Amino acid sequence: MAGVLLDMDGTLLDTEVIYLSSTMAAMNSLGYPDAMEICHAMIGIPGPECEAMLLSRYGPQFSISGFNREFVIHRDRLLEQGLPLKPGASELIDALADAQIPRAVVTSSSRKTAERHLTLAGIRSRIEMVVTRDDVSRGKPAPDLYLLAAERLSLAPQSCLAIEDSTPGISAAHAAGIAAIMVPDILQPTADTRQMCAAVLPDLMAVLALLRTQGFLPGRVLQAD
């Protein structure tokens, strides 16, 4: 394991629940109360692709500008309450830094959003590199983001490990030839998604314990009595 590539939303930051709640609120505001299925389908998908999905589902009369306006209103209201890290995020980042393992955040968010949210969460200074949807022509589930992150770290994709929470992210890492660990957030993996994973674990503390057990990271592994 020469480098670790970390998804942001739902993996490091506990933002997916905020995004899902804001998406549902926006859809309700526009008069689409039965939108849970498409809201779940948009998890882990870049914004422009989500807009295309909404237009495909509801037709050209769907107001993208109205949706985005309502989404931002609800999102910013929730973010005022703070931007929490997922359990184990800080410990994993510190362990990777202490072991001098190159690391990058690989996110479907825009550069502006990624920089803002990582800073609000207090971990931007501990991340070597951030690769966003603004850096590539195709977002997840295409492999472009992961291939670019490995290239910028001067690493072969096959020597990297990806950590993801969603099927689009796992698909992107798999297509790039990168082994991936999934830590599911809102949605559990399907059987097909599980086949693309090196492991499916409950949280980032379990990821850290696995990396120590396998000898990729130094440190004591706590044993249950």
Coordinates of C-alpha atoms in Angstrom, one line a residue, residues 4-13 15-16 19 43-49 104-118 124 127 129-149 152 162-166 168-169 172:
V4 CA -4.4 6.0 0.3
L5 CA -7.2 7.7 -1.6
L6 CA -10.1 8.9 0.5
D7 CA -13.6 9.8 -0.6
M8 CA -14.9 12.9 1.3
D9 CA -18.7 13.0 1.7
G10 CA -20.0 10.1 3.7
T11 CA -16.5 8.7 4.2
L12 CA -14.5 11.4 6.0
L13 CA -17.3 13.9 6.5
T15 CA -22.3 15.1 5.1
E16 CA -24.4 12.6 3.1
Y19 CA -27.3 16.3 1.5
I43 CA -25.8 9.6 -3.6
G44 CA -22.2 9.8 -4.6
I45 CA -23.0 11.3 -8.1
P46 CA -21.5 14.7 -9.1
G47 CA -23.9 17.7 -9.3
P48 CA -24.2 18.0 -13.1
E49 CA -25.0 14.3 -13.4
A104 CA -5.4 12.4 -1.2
V105 CA -9.1 13.2 -1.0
V106 CA -10.9 12.1 -4.1
T107 CA -14.3 13.7 -4.3
S108 CA -17.2 14.3 -6.6
S109 CA -17.7 17.7 -5.0
S110 CA -16.5 20.9 -6.6
R111 CA -13.1 22.4 -5.6
K112 CA -14.8 25.3 -3.8
T113 CA -17.1 23.0 -1.8
A114 CA -14.3 20.5 -1.0
E115 CA -11.9 23.1 0.3
R116 CA -14.6 24.8 2.4
H117 CA -15.9 21.6 3.9
L118 CA -12.5 20.1 4.7
R124 CA -7.7 20.3 5.3
I127 CA -4.5 16.2 3.6
M129 CA -3.9 16.6 -2.0
V130 CA -7.5 17.2 -3.0
V131 CA -8.8 16.0 -6.4
T132 CA -12.3 17.2 -7.3
R133 CA -14.8 17.0 -10.1
D134 CA -13.4 20.3 -11.4
D135 CA -10.2 18.4 -12.3
V136 CA -11.7 15.9 -14.7
S137 CA -14.3 15.7 -17.5
R138 CA -16.0 12.6 -16.0
G139 CA -16.9 12.1 -12.3
K140 CA -17.6 8.9 -10.4
P141 CA -18.4 6.1 -11.3
A142 CA -15.9 6.8 -14.1
P143 CA -12.3 6.1 -13.0
D144 CA -10.9 9.5 -14.0
L145 CA -10.7 11.0 -10.5
Y146 CA -8.9 8.0 -9.1
L147 CA -6.5 7.7 -12.0
L148 CA -5.6 11.4 -11.7
A149 CA -5.1 11.2 -7.9
R152 CA -0.5 13.3 -9.0
A162 CA -9.3 3.6 -2.0
I163 CA -11.8 4.1 0.9
E164 CA -15.4 4.8 -0.1
D165 CA -18.9 4.8 1.2
S166 CA -21.0 4.5 -2.0
P168 CA -20.4 5.0 -7.6
G169 CA -17.2 5.5 -5.7
A172 CA -14.8 4.3 -9.9

